[in-house]
Every structure is written in C-alpha cells, then in structure tokens.
Amino acid sequence: MNRQVAGVRGVAALLPAECAPWAAVEERLRALMEVYGFREIRLPIIERTELYARAVGEATDIVEKEMYTFLDRNGDSLSLRPEGTAGCVRAGIEGGLFHNQTQRLWYQGAMFRHERPQKGRYRQFHQWGVEAYGMSGAAIEAELIALGARILRELGVNARLLVNSLGTPACRERYRDALVDHLKAHRDRLDEDSVRRLDRNPLRVLDSKNPAMREILDAAPAIADHWSTESRAHFADLTGHLRALGVAFEVAPRLVRGLDYYTHTVFEWVADETLAQATIAAGGRYDGLVTELGGAATAAVGFAIGMERLMGLVTRPPQVLGLGVYVMTPAALQGRALALAEALRDRGVRVEVHLAAASAKSQGKRARESGARCLVEAVDEEGVVILAAGATQGDTVSWTDAVARISEILGAEAKIDDE
Ligand code: HAM
C-alpha cells in the first residue's frame, strides 16, 4: 500500500454523519435569515492582505500571527480570509451597496486562522455572519442580538450574552491612556504576553486568561468611566431595547474583543460550561470601517457565529426529513427498484436503494440500521414485500400497488407532500 497523505493540522473534513446535522442547522439558519429580512452575500475566500491589516488591525493577534498569507504569481500579497466582516465591507463598497441605503446581509463559509488547534479551535473553521449597514441607532443592535438569541434558543444552546460599549474612538483613546497608566504601575507583575500587548494593543491585555494577572485586571479602570454622554446614552438605549424584548444579558465592563474595528456596542455569547473555547458568537458595531476602507461614512454592526462551536452545543436539532424507505433488491431487479424509488421521491419521500452487491441477509441488516420507517424488499418481477419499521409481518404487493401502499404506511406518521 502507498503511504497515506495526512490532512493539514486543524483542518478537518466533515464526514457524512456530521454533514446531516450541519445541513439541518444551516437550513434553519437560512430560514431565520429570511424571517429577519437578511439577504445572502457570497464573499471571496482570498483578499489582499492589506484589507485585513487595515480593517482588523496591524496590532491584532489575527494579523500579527494568525493569517495564511502568500504571494501570488504576480507578487501580490494575498491572505485567506480570517473573518468575514472586512471582505463584506470591501465587496459592499465596490458593489455600491452602502451609499444612502440600508442593507441586511448574511454570509457563511470557511475562515482560516493559524492558531494552536484544540477542541473548538481550528485553523479552518466556519462562520455564519450577519451584518447590517446604514443604521446608527441601538435598535438594529437589539434586533441582531434578538436574532442571535433566537438561534441559540431554538437550537437549545445554553449561553450567556455579554455586552459592553467601547464608546467612540475618543472614549477609547482616553480609556487606553488610563489603562496603560494602571498597567505600567504594575509592570513588574505583568506576564510576557501582557508586556508585549501593553505597547502594541493595551486593551487586549484585558483578555489575558492567566490567573496570575486576574488581580491586576480586576483592579483596572473600566471603560464605562470614560464614556462620553453620547456613548452612555447609546448603551442605555441598547440595554433598554434588550429589556423590552426580554433578551437576558450581562454587562461585561472588560469585554473588548480582539479586532480593532469596533466602536460603541460589543457583545459575545459565551457557553455556560467552563469550556476553553466558550465564545460561540460575537460581534459589535463598527461605524468607522467603511470609511477606513475607502467608502463613504456608513453605520455598521454585525456578528458571526462559530459553526463548529455552535454544532458542539446544539441540544435541540431541527427536525429533518428522515429516511422514509429503504429498498433491498437483488441485482436483477435494480431497474424496477430505481423506478419505484423515483415514484416515491416524486411524492417527497426520502428513499435509499441498496445498489451494492450484497446478500439478502446483509441487505436486511443494512436496511434495519438505516432507520427507515418502511423497508421494501424486491422479490421478483411480480412484486415486493413491504414492512413497516418495527412490524413483524410484511405485506406482499405488486409493483404497481407498491407506491400507494408505502404512502399509506408513511402517511400514518409523516406528512407526505402529495401535491
Ligand atoms: P471573532 O470573535 O473573531 O469575530 O469570531 C467570531 C466567532 O468565530 C467566535 O466567537 C468563534 O465562535 C468563531 N471562531 C473564531 N476563531 C475560531 C477558530 N480558530 N476555531 C473555531 N471557531 C472560531 C469575527 O470574526 C467578527 N468578524 C465578527 C463580527 C461580524 N463582528 C461584526 N460583524
């Protein structure tokens, strides 16, 4: 045998057993996007590296050390997308989506970050993102958050919603200075990572998971003390809307997020468990990004769900069309079996026909394991035996009567679309 080629670390295929629940959740998410009036946008997987440097920020972990960046044959520096927001804004500017318009957009797909892989953290992972443009008030934030909360609630995912405000860039600047003063006063007790961040991106020091840093960070100033009147009013509006909608939240004064483009509201859903990678979905307002990337000033807010993390926490999967019929057949009757399957599919029934060479016994085993609600065995040119799942006695019927009889059995428990 030849040597196998290993997959890339942190980059996994979704095998058929996983695809089915993913597809069911994706289908439900698509439906919810429609219900909320969001339209799909399909974004490229590669962009110019400069896009992320300018949007996500030079001094962020993503741009500093996590991007898959390469020179293409023209010598242009390109990167695999580490997230979707920057590309969405870039495509929106080029496509003329923002000028004097509001937009509600969604996208989904693979993102790439060269992080240390572990459970819930991959180098290729999938996001489901929603972005809204042209709306500057807190109401759209509340609507997005209500959408996120609905998704998690429907799927039975237990998570806390954390909200904070980073204020305007001016508030953030003042806060940055106060934070740096505080951290410098304890410089000798900062860990190596924090010292590095202190110069490059001091707000990120607040994200340290090192317990030794806890005391210093708990004593750090809060951004709320540096909010302008406008920032304070905006945040009060948001919390007011959330209360009115009955969306539970916690104010997290030290939530800052790892991307530079945020202003005002930021939020995250964190799984209740003490998972290492507990953040399921996250986002916030990013009013400055469209101008930063060369467009006209446009209010913007959005969030993205980490699909792998979401899928790991679903306790109420959406109902999917289960296997209705499994057809067992000897090779000589495969043609008839296929015709029967097509006739059933015309009626919306999910059918699988056993087409691999196998003994009747092993076909029977496979059929029982399939979970189909009705098993059909092709006997001869005359007809089939139909057995409802769980029944011991089968019915012998002609090929012509088979569709009607099967529909009858399935109709007793499932809705078959007869139209
Ligand atoms: P983010 O917090 O970097 O935000 O990522 C959003 C979500 O993607 C995370 O909460 C997490 O569930 C998932 N995620 C991130 N990295 C990984 C990884 N290595 N493996 C598995 N899952 C991961 C953004 O990307 C922003 N673009 C969100 C946003 C949209 N803000 C405004 N609009």
CSV table of C-alpha atoms and ligand atoms in Angstrom, one decimal:
chain,number,residue,atom,x,y,z
A,1,MET,CA,0.0,0.0,0.0
A,2,ASN,CA,1.1,3.5,-0.7
A,3,ARG,CA,1.9,5.9,2.1
A,4,GLN,CA,-1.2,8.0,3.1
A,5,VAL,CA,-1.1,11.7,2.8
A,6,ALA,CA,-2.0,13.4,6.1
A,7,GLY,CA,-4.6,16.2,6.3
A,8,VAL,CA,-3.5,19.6,7.4
A,9,ARG,CA,-3.4,20.1,11.2
A,10,GLY,CA,-6.5,21.9,12.5
A,11,VAL,CA,-8.3,21.5,9.1
A,12,ALA,CA,-11.0,18.8,9.1
A,13,ALA,CA,-13.3,17.3,6.6
A,14,LEU,CA,-16.9,17.0,7.7
A,15,LEU,CA,-17.9,13.3,7.2
A,16,PRO,CA,-21.4,12.4,6.0
A,17,ALA,CA,-22.6,11.7,9.6
A,18,GLU,CA,-21.7,15.2,10.6
A,19,CYS,CA,-22.9,16.8,7.4
A,20,ALA,CA,-26.5,15.8,8.0
A,21,PRO,CA,-26.9,17.8,11.3
A,22,TRP,CA,-24.8,20.7,9.9
A,23,ALA,CA,-27.1,20.9,6.9
A,24,ALA,CA,-30.2,20.8,9.1
A,25,VAL,CA,-28.9,23.7,11.2
A,26,GLU,CA,-27.8,25.6,8.1
A,27,GLU,CA,-31.2,25.2,6.6
A,28,ARG,CA,-32.8,26.5,9.7
A,29,LEU,CA,-30.4,29.5,9.8
A,30,ARG,CA,-31.2,30.3,6.2
A,31,ALA,CA,-34.9,30.3,7.0
A,32,LEU,CA,-34.3,32.6,10.0
A,33,MET,CA,-32.2,35.0,7.8
A,34,GLU,CA,-35.3,35.3,5.6
A,35,VAL,CA,-37.6,35.8,8.5
A,36,TYR,CA,-35.4,38.8,9.6
A,37,GLY,CA,-35.1,40.2,6.1
A,38,PHE,CA,-31.4,39.5,5.6
A,39,ARG,CA,-30.0,38.7,2.1
A,40,GLU,CA,-27.1,36.4,1.3
A,41,ILE,CA,-23.8,37.8,0.1
A,42,ARG,CA,-21.1,35.3,-1.2
A,43,LEU,CA,-17.7,36.6,-0.4
A,44,PRO,CA,-14.3,35.5,-1.8
A,45,ILE,CA,-12.0,33.4,0.3
A,46,ILE,CA,-8.9,35.3,-0.7
A,47,GLU,CA,-8.4,39.0,-0.3
A,48,ARG,CA,-5.5,41.4,-0.4
A,49,THR,CA,-3.5,41.1,2.8
A,50,GLU,CA,-3.8,44.9,3.2
A,51,LEU,CA,-7.5,44.6,3.7
A,52,TYR,CA,-7.1,42.7,6.9
A,53,ALA,CA,-4.2,44.8,8.1
A,54,ARG,CA,-6.3,47.9,7.7
A,55,ALA,CA,-9.6,46.5,8.9
A,56,VAL,CA,-8.8,44.0,11.6
A,57,GLY,CA,-5.7,46.0,12.7
A,58,GLU,CA,-2.0,45.6,12.4
A,59,ALA,CA,-1.5,45.0,16.1
A,60,THR,CA,-4.1,42.2,16.5
A,61,ASP,CA,-3.2,38.6,17.0
A,62,ILE,CA,-5.1,37.8,13.8
A,63,VAL,CA,-3.0,40.0,11.6
A,64,GLU,CA,0.2,39.7,13.6
A,65,LYS,CA,0.5,36.0,13.7
A,66,GLU,CA,-2.6,34.0,12.5
A,67,MET,CA,-3.1,34.8,8.8
A,68,TYR,CA,-2.4,32.4,5.9
A,69,THR,CA,-0.6,34.9,3.8
A,70,PHE,CA,1.2,34.2,0.5
A,71,LEU,CA,2.5,36.0,-2.6
A,72,ASP,CA,0.6,35.0,-5.8
A,73,ARG,CA,2.3,34.7,-9.1
A,74,ASN,CA,2.1,38.4,-9.7
A,75,GLY,CA,3.8,39.0,-6.4
A,76,ASP,CA,0.7,40.4,-4.7
A,77,SER,CA,0.3,39.6,-1.1
A,78,LEU,CA,-3.0,37.8,-0.5
A,79,SER,CA,-4.5,36.2,2.6
A,80,LEU,CA,-7.0,33.5,3.2
A,81,ARG,CA,-9.9,35.3,5.0
A,82,PRO,CA,-9.5,35.1,8.8
A,83,GLU,CA,-13.1,36.6,9.2
A,84,GLY,CA,-15.9,37.9,7.0
A,85,THR,CA,-16.6,41.4,8.0
A,86,ALA,CA,-13.7,43.1,6.2
A,87,GLY,CA,-14.4,41.3,3.0
A,88,CYS,CA,-18.1,42.1,3.3
A,89,VAL,CA,-17.3,45.8,3.6
A,90,ARG,CA,-14.9,45.7,0.8
A,91,ALA,CA,-17.4,43.9,-1.5
A,92,GLY,CA,-20.2,46.3,-0.4
A,93,ILE,CA,-18.1,49.4,-1.2
A,94,GLU,CA,-17.2,48.0,-4.6
A,95,GLY,CA,-20.7,46.8,-5.3
A,96,GLY,CA,-22.3,50.2,-4.4
A,97,LEU,CA,-24.4,48.7,-1.6
A,98,PHE,CA,-23.8,51.4,1.0
A,99,HIS,CA,-24.5,54.8,-0.4
A,100,ASN,CA,-27.8,56.1,1.0
A,101,GLN,CA,-29.0,52.6,1.6
A,102,THR,CA,-29.6,50.2,4.4
A,103,GLN,CA,-28.5,46.6,4.0
A,104,ARG,CA,-29.1,43.5,6.0
A,105,LEU,CA,-26.6,40.8,4.8
A,106,TRP,CA,-25.5,37.4,5.8
A,107,TYR,CA,-22.7,35.1,4.6
A,108,GLN,CA,-21.3,31.8,5.6
A,109,GLY,CA,-18.2,29.8,4.9
A,110,ALA,CA,-14.8,28.7,5.9
A,111,MET,CA,-12.4,31.1,7.6
A,112,PHE,CA,-8.7,30.5,8.3
A,113,ARG,CA,-6.5,31.3,11.3
A,114,HIS,CA,-3.2,29.8,12.1
A,115,GLU,CA,-4.0,29.2,15.8
A,116,ARG,CA,-2.9,26.4,18.0
A,117,PRO,CA,-5.6,23.7,17.3
A,118,GLN,CA,-7.6,22.3,20.2
A,119,LYS,CA,-11.2,21.4,20.8
A,120,GLY,CA,-13.3,24.3,19.5
A,121,ARG,CA,-10.4,26.0,17.9
A,122,TYR,CA,-9.4,25.1,14.3
A,123,ARG,CA,-7.2,26.5,11.6
A,124,GLN,CA,-10.1,26.2,9.1
A,125,PHE,CA,-13.4,26.8,10.8
A,126,HIS,CA,-16.8,28.1,9.6
A,127,GLN,CA,-18.7,31.2,10.5
A,128,TRP,CA,-22.2,32.3,9.9
A,129,GLY,CA,-22.1,36.1,9.8
A,130,VAL,CA,-24.8,38.8,9.7
A,131,GLU,CA,-24.0,42.4,9.0
A,132,ALA,CA,-26.3,45.4,8.9
A,133,TYR,CA,-25.4,48.8,7.3
A,134,GLY,CA,-26.8,52.3,7.3
A,135,MET,CA,-28.4,52.1,10.8
A,136,SER,CA,-26.7,54.0,13.5
A,137,GLY,CA,-29.1,53.5,16.5
A,138,ALA,CA,-29.2,50.9,19.1
A,139,ALA,CA,-32.4,49.4,17.8
A,140,ILE,CA,-30.6,47.5,15.0
A,141,GLU,CA,-28.1,46.1,17.5
A,142,ALA,CA,-31.0,44.9,19.6
A,143,GLU,CA,-32.6,43.3,16.5
A,144,LEU,CA,-29.4,41.5,15.6
A,145,ILE,CA,-29.0,40.3,19.2
A,146,ALA,CA,-32.6,39.1,19.3
A,147,LEU,CA,-31.8,37.1,16.1
A,148,GLY,CA,-28.7,35.6,17.7
A,149,ALA,CA,-30.7,34.8,20.9
A,150,ARG,CA,-33.5,33.2,18.9
A,151,ILE,CA,-31.0,31.0,17.0
A,152,LEU,CA,-29.4,29.8,20.3
A,153,ARG,CA,-32.8,29.3,22.0
A,154,GLU,CA,-34.3,27.3,19.1
A,155,LEU,CA,-31.3,25.0,18.9
A,156,GLY,CA,-31.3,24.5,22.7
A,157,VAL,CA,-27.8,26.1,23.1
A,158,ASN,CA,-27.2,27.4,26.6
A,159,ALA,CA,-25.2,30.6,26.6
A,160,ARG,CA,-24.8,33.9,28.4
A,161,LEU,CA,-24.9,37.1,26.5
A,162,LEU,CA,-22.3,39.6,27.5
A,163,VAL,CA,-22.5,43.2,26.3
A,164,ASN,CA,-20.3,46.3,26.7
A,165,SER,CA,-19.5,49.5,24.9
A,166,LEU,CA,-16.1,50.6,23.7
A,167,GLY,CA,-17.6,54.1,23.2
A,168,THR,CA,-16.4,56.4,20.4
A,169,PRO,CA,-12.8,56.3,19.2
A,170,ALA,CA,-12.1,59.3,21.5
A,171,CYS,CA,-13.5,57.5,24.6
A,172,ARG,CA,-11.4,54.5,23.6
A,173,GLU,CA,-8.3,56.8,23.4
A,174,ARG,CA,-8.9,58.2,26.9
A,175,TYR,CA,-9.5,54.8,28.3
A,176,ARG,CA,-6.4,53.4,26.6
A,177,ASP,CA,-4.3,56.0,28.4
A,178,ALA,CA,-5.9,55.3,31.8
A,179,LEU,CA,-5.4,51.6,31.3
A,180,VAL,CA,-1.8,51.9,30.2
A,181,ASP,CA,-1.1,54.0,33.4
A,182,HIS,CA,-2.6,51.3,35.5
A,183,LEU,CA,-0.8,48.5,33.8
A,184,LYS,CA,2.5,50.4,33.9
A,185,ALA,CA,2.1,50.9,37.6
A,186,HIS,CA,2.1,47.0,37.9
A,187,ARG,CA,4.6,46.4,35.2
A,188,ASP,CA,6.8,44.1,37.3
A,189,ARG,CA,3.8,41.7,37.8
A,190,LEU,CA,2.7,41.6,34.1
A,191,ASP,CA,3.3,38.3,32.2
A,192,GLU,CA,5.3,38.3,29.0
A,193,ASP,CA,2.3,38.4,26.7
A,194,SER,CA,0.8,41.4,28.5
A,195,VAL,CA,4.0,43.3,28.4
A,196,ARG,CA,4.1,42.8,24.6
A,197,ARG,CA,0.5,43.9,24.3
A,198,LEU,CA,1.0,46.8,26.6
A,199,ASP,CA,2.9,48.6,23.9
A,200,ARG,CA,1.1,47.3,20.8
A,201,ASN,CA,-2.5,46.9,21.8
A,202,PRO,CA,-3.1,47.6,25.5
A,203,LEU,CA,-6.9,46.8,25.5
A,204,ARG,CA,-6.0,43.2,24.6
A,205,VAL,CA,-4.2,42.8,28.0
A,206,LEU,CA,-7.8,42.6,29.4
A,207,ASP,CA,-8.2,39.3,27.5
A,208,SER,CA,-5.5,37.6,29.4
A,209,LYS,CA,-6.5,34.2,30.7
A,210,ASN,CA,-3.6,34.0,33.1
A,211,PRO,CA,-4.9,33.7,36.7
A,212,ALA,CA,-1.8,35.5,37.9
A,213,MET,CA,-3.0,38.6,36.1
A,214,ARG,CA,-6.5,38.4,37.5
A,215,GLU,CA,-6.0,40.7,40.4
A,216,ILE,CA,-4.3,43.5,38.3
A,217,LEU,CA,-7.0,43.2,35.7
A,218,ASP,CA,-9.9,43.2,38.2
A,219,ALA,CA,-8.5,46.5,39.6
A,220,ALA,CA,-8.1,48.0,36.1
A,221,PRO,CA,-10.2,51.1,35.3
A,222,ALA,CA,-13.5,50.3,33.4
A,223,ILE,CA,-14.2,51.9,30.0
A,224,ALA,CA,-17.6,53.0,31.3
A,225,ASP,CA,-15.8,55.7,33.4
A,226,HIS,CA,-14.5,57.1,30.1
A,227,TRP,CA,-17.7,57.1,28.1
A,228,SER,CA,-18.9,60.3,26.6
A,229,THR,CA,-22.5,61.4,27.1
A,230,GLU,CA,-23.3,60.1,23.6
A,231,SER,CA,-21.8,56.7,24.3
A,232,ARG,CA,-23.6,56.4,27.6
A,233,ALA,CA,-26.9,57.3,26.0
A,234,HIS,CA,-26.3,54.8,23.2
A,235,PHE,CA,-25.6,52.0,25.6
A,236,ALA,CA,-28.6,52.9,27.7
A,237,ASP,CA,-30.7,52.7,24.6
A,238,LEU,CA,-29.4,49.2,23.8
A,239,THR,CA,-30.0,47.8,27.3
A,240,GLY,CA,-33.5,49.4,27.2
A,241,HIS,CA,-34.3,47.7,23.9
A,242,LEU,CA,-33.0,44.3,25.1
A,243,ARG,CA,-35.0,44.5,28.3
A,244,ALA,CA,-38.1,45.4,26.3
A,245,LEU,CA,-37.5,42.4,24.0
A,246,GLY,CA,-36.9,40.1,27.0
A,247,VAL,CA,-33.4,39.2,26.0
A,248,ALA,CA,-31.3,38.4,29.0
A,249,PHE,CA,-27.8,40.0,29.1
A,250,GLU,CA,-25.0,40.8,31.4
A,251,VAL,CA,-22.9,43.9,31.2
A,252,ALA,CA,-19.2,42.9,31.0
A,253,PRO,CA,-17.2,46.0,31.7
A,254,ARG,CA,-13.9,44.5,30.5
A,255,LEU,CA,-15.2,42.9,27.3
A,256,VAL,CA,-13.1,44.4,24.5
A,257,ARG,CA,-13.0,41.9,21.5
A,258,GLY,CA,-9.9,41.0,19.5
A,259,LEU,CA,-10.5,43.1,16.3
A,260,ASP,CA,-9.7,46.8,16.1
A,261,TYR,CA,-12.8,47.9,14.1
A,262,TYR,CA,-15.3,48.1,16.9
A,263,THR,CA,-16.9,51.3,18.3
A,264,HIS,CA,-19.7,51.5,20.8
A,265,THR,CA,-21.5,48.2,21.3
A,266,VAL,CA,-19.6,44.9,21.5
A,267,PHE,CA,-21.2,41.6,22.5
A,268,GLU,CA,-20.5,37.9,22.8
A,269,TRP,CA,-22.4,34.7,23.6
A,270,VAL,CA,-20.4,32.5,26.0
A,271,ALA,CA,-21.4,28.9,26.7
A,272,ASP,CA,-22.3,28.3,30.2
A,273,GLU,CA,-19.8,25.5,30.6
A,274,THR,CA,-16.2,26.0,31.5
A,275,LEU,CA,-15.1,25.3,28.0
A,276,ALA,CA,-11.7,26.6,26.9
A,277,GLN,CA,-13.2,27.9,23.7
A,278,ALA,CA,-16.5,29.1,25.1
A,279,THR,CA,-17.4,32.0,22.8
A,280,ILE,CA,-20.0,30.8,20.4
A,281,ALA,CA,-20.8,34.0,18.6
A,282,ALA,CA,-19.5,37.6,18.8
A,283,GLY,CA,-19.8,40.9,17.2
A,284,GLY,CA,-20.4,44.6,17.6
A,285,ARG,CA,-20.7,48.0,15.9
A,286,TYR,CA,-18.0,49.1,13.5
A,287,ASP,CA,-19.1,52.5,12.2
A,288,GLY,CA,-15.6,53.6,11.2
A,289,LEU,CA,-14.7,50.6,9.0
A,290,VAL,CA,-16.4,51.6,5.7
A,291,THR,CA,-14.5,54.9,5.6
A,292,GLU,CA,-11.3,53.2,6.8
A,293,LEU,CA,-11.6,51.1,3.6
A,294,GLY,CA,-12.3,54.0,1.3
A,295,GLY,CA,-16.1,54.2,1.3
A,296,ALA,CA,-18.5,56.9,2.4
A,297,ALA,CA,-19.3,57.1,6.2
A,298,THR,CA,-21.7,54.2,6.9
A,299,ALA,CA,-23.1,52.9,10.2
A,300,ALA,CA,-22.4,49.2,10.6
A,301,VAL,CA,-23.0,46.4,13.0
A,302,GLY,CA,-22.9,42.6,12.9
A,303,PHE,CA,-21.8,39.4,14.5
A,304,ALA,CA,-20.6,35.9,13.5
A,305,ILE,CA,-21.4,32.5,14.9
A,306,GLY,CA,-18.6,30.0,15.1
A,307,MET,CA,-20.3,27.0,13.5
A,308,GLU,CA,-18.1,24.2,14.9
A,309,ARG,CA,-18.7,25.6,18.4
A,310,LEU,CA,-22.4,26.0,17.8
A,311,MET,CA,-22.7,22.5,16.5
A,312,GLY,CA,-21.0,21.1,19.6
A,313,LEU,CA,-23.6,22.6,21.8
A,314,VAL,CA,-26.9,22.0,19.9
A,315,THR,CA,-29.3,20.0,22.2
A,316,ARG,CA,-32.4,20.5,20.1
A,317,PRO,CA,-31.5,19.8,16.4
A,318,PRO,CA,-34.0,21.0,13.8
A,319,GLN,CA,-36.4,18.3,12.5
A,320,VAL,CA,-35.1,16.9,9.3
A,321,LEU,CA,-36.8,14.7,6.7
A,322,GLY,CA,-35.9,11.2,8.0
A,323,LEU,CA,-35.3,8.3,5.7
A,324,GLY,CA,-38.7,7.1,4.6
A,325,VAL,CA,-38.0,4.0,2.7
A,326,TYR,CA,-35.0,1.6,2.3
A,327,VAL,CA,-35.3,-0.7,-0.7
A,328,MET,CA,-33.5,-4.1,-0.8
A,329,THR,CA,-33.1,-5.7,-4.1
A,330,PRO,CA,-31.3,-8.4,-6.0
A,331,ALA,CA,-29.1,-7.2,-8.9
A,332,ALA,CA,-31.7,-8.4,-11.5
A,333,LEU,CA,-34.4,-6.1,-10.0
A,334,GLN,CA,-32.4,-3.0,-9.5
A,335,GLY,CA,-34.0,-1.3,-12.5
A,336,ARG,CA,-37.5,-1.8,-11.1
A,337,ALA,CA,-36.3,-0.7,-7.6
A,338,LEU,CA,-35.0,2.5,-9.0
A,339,ALA,CA,-38.3,3.2,-10.8
A,340,LEU,CA,-40.2,2.6,-7.5
A,341,ALA,CA,-37.7,4.9,-5.7
A,342,GLU,CA,-38.3,7.7,-8.3
A,343,ALA,CA,-42.0,7.4,-8.0
A,344,LEU,CA,-41.8,7.8,-4.2
A,345,ARG,CA,-39.4,10.7,-4.5
A,346,ASP,CA,-42.0,12.4,-6.7
A,347,ARG,CA,-44.1,12.4,-3.6
A,348,GLY,CA,-41.4,13.9,-1.4
A,349,VAL,CA,-40.3,10.7,0.3
A,350,ARG,CA,-36.7,10.2,1.1
A,351,VAL,CA,-35.6,6.8,-0.3
A,352,GLU,CA,-32.4,4.8,-0.4
A,353,VAL,CA,-31.9,1.8,-2.6
A,354,HIS,CA,-29.3,-0.8,-1.8
A,355,LEU,CA,-27.3,-0.9,-5.0
A,356,ALA,CA,-24.1,-2.5,-3.9
A,357,ALA,CA,-23.7,-6.3,-4.4
A,358,ALA,CA,-24.7,-7.9,-1.1
A,359,SER,CA,-26.5,-11.0,0.2
A,360,ALA,CA,-30.2,-10.6,1.2
A,361,LYS,CA,-29.1,-11.1,4.8
A,362,SER,CA,-26.6,-8.3,4.8
A,363,GLN,CA,-29.0,-6.0,2.9
A,364,GLY,CA,-31.6,-6.7,5.6
A,365,LYS,CA,-29.1,-5.7,8.3
A,366,ARG,CA,-28.2,-2.5,6.5
A,367,ALA,CA,-31.9,-1.7,6.0
A,368,ARG,CA,-32.7,-2.2,9.7
A,369,GLU,CA,-29.8,0.0,10.6
A,370,SER,CA,-30.8,2.8,8.2
A,371,GLY,CA,-33.6,4.0,10.4
A,372,ALA,CA,-36.1,4.0,7.5
A,373,ARG,CA,-39.7,4.0,8.5
A,374,CYS,CA,-40.6,1.5,5.8
A,375,LEU,CA,-38.5,-1.4,4.4
A,376,VAL,CA,-39.2,-2.7,0.9
A,377,GLU,CA,-37.8,-6.0,-0.4
A,378,ALA,CA,-37.9,-6.6,-4.2
A,379,VAL,CA,-38.9,-10.2,-4.5
A,380,ASP,CA,-39.4,-10.9,-8.2
A,381,GLU,CA,-40.9,-9.5,-11.4
A,382,GLU,CA,-44.4,-9.8,-9.7
A,383,GLY,CA,-43.9,-7.6,-6.7
A,384,VAL,CA,-42.3,-6.6,-3.4
A,385,VAL,CA,-42.7,-7.2,0.4
A,386,ILE,CA,-43.3,-4.1,2.4
A,387,LEU,CA,-42.6,-4.0,6.1
A,388,ALA,CA,-43.4,-1.0,8.3
A,389,ALA,CA,-40.5,-0.4,10.7
A,390,GLY,CA,-41.0,-2.4,13.9
A,391,ALA,CA,-43.7,-4.7,12.4
A,392,THR,CA,-43.0,-8.4,12.1
A,393,GLN,CA,-45.4,-9.2,9.3
A,394,GLY,CA,-44.9,-7.8,5.8
A,395,ASP,CA,-47.4,-7.2,3.0
A,396,THR,CA,-46.8,-8.7,-0.4
A,397,VAL,CA,-48.0,-6.3,-3.1
A,398,SER,CA,-47.5,-5.9,-6.8
A,399,TRP,CA,-45.0,-3.3,-8.2
A,400,THR,CA,-47.9,-1.2,-9.4
A,401,ASP,CA,-49.6,-1.1,-6.0
A,402,ALA,CA,-46.3,-0.5,-4.1
A,403,VAL,CA,-46.3,3.3,-4.1
A,404,ALA,CA,-49.9,3.6,-2.8
A,405,ARG,CA,-49.3,1.0,0.0
A,406,ILE,CA,-46.0,2.6,1.1
A,407,SER,CA,-47.6,6.1,1.0
A,408,GLU,CA,-50.3,4.7,3.2
A,409,ILE,CA,-47.9,3.4,5.8
A,410,LEU,CA,-45.8,6.6,5.8
A,411,GLY,CA,-48.9,8.7,5.8
A,412,ALA,CA,-49.9,7.3,9.1
A,413,GLU,CA,-46.9,9.1,10.8
A,414,ALA,CA,-45.4,11.5,8.4
A,415,LYS,CA,-46.8,14.2,6.1
A,416,ILE,CA,-46.2,13.3,2.5
A,417,ASP,CA,-46.4,16.1,0.1
A,418,ASP,CA,-48.9,14.7,-2.4
A,419,GLU,CA,-49.3,17.8,-4.4
B,1,HAM,P1,-14.4,36.7,16.1
B,1,HAM,O1,-14.8,36.9,17.5
B,1,HAM,O2,-13.0,36.7,15.7
B,1,HAM,O3,-15.2,37.8,15.3
B,1,HAM,O4,-15.1,35.3,15.6
B,1,HAM,C1,-16.4,35.0,15.7
B,1,HAM,C2,-16.6,33.6,16.1
B,1,HAM,O5,-15.9,32.7,15.3
B,1,HAM,C3,-16.1,33.3,17.5
B,1,HAM,O6,-16.9,33.7,18.5
B,1,HAM,C4,-15.9,31.8,17.4
B,1,HAM,O7,-17.1,31.2,17.7
B,1,HAM,C5,-15.5,31.6,16.0
B,1,HAM,N1,-14.1,31.3,15.9
B,1,HAM,C6,-13.1,32.3,15.8
B,1,HAM,N2,-11.9,31.7,15.7
B,1,HAM,C7,-12.1,30.3,15.6
B,1,HAM,C8,-11.3,29.2,15.5
B,1,HAM,N3,-10.0,29.3,15.3
B,1,HAM,N4,-11.9,28.0,15.5
B,1,HAM,C9,-13.2,27.8,15.7
B,1,HAM,N5,-14.0,28.9,15.8
B,1,HAM,C10,-13.5,30.1,15.8
B,1,HAM,C11,-15.2,38.0,14.0
B,1,HAM,O8,-14.7,37.2,13.2
B,1,HAM,C12,-16.0,39.2,13.5
B,1,HAM,N6,-15.9,39.2,12.0
B,1,HAM,C13,-17.5,39.1,14.0
B,1,HAM,C14,-18.3,40.2,13.5
B,1,HAM,C15,-19.1,40.3,12.5
B,1,HAM,N7,-18.2,41.5,14.0
B,1,HAM,C16,-19.0,42.3,13.3
B,1,HAM,N8,-19.6,41.5,12.4
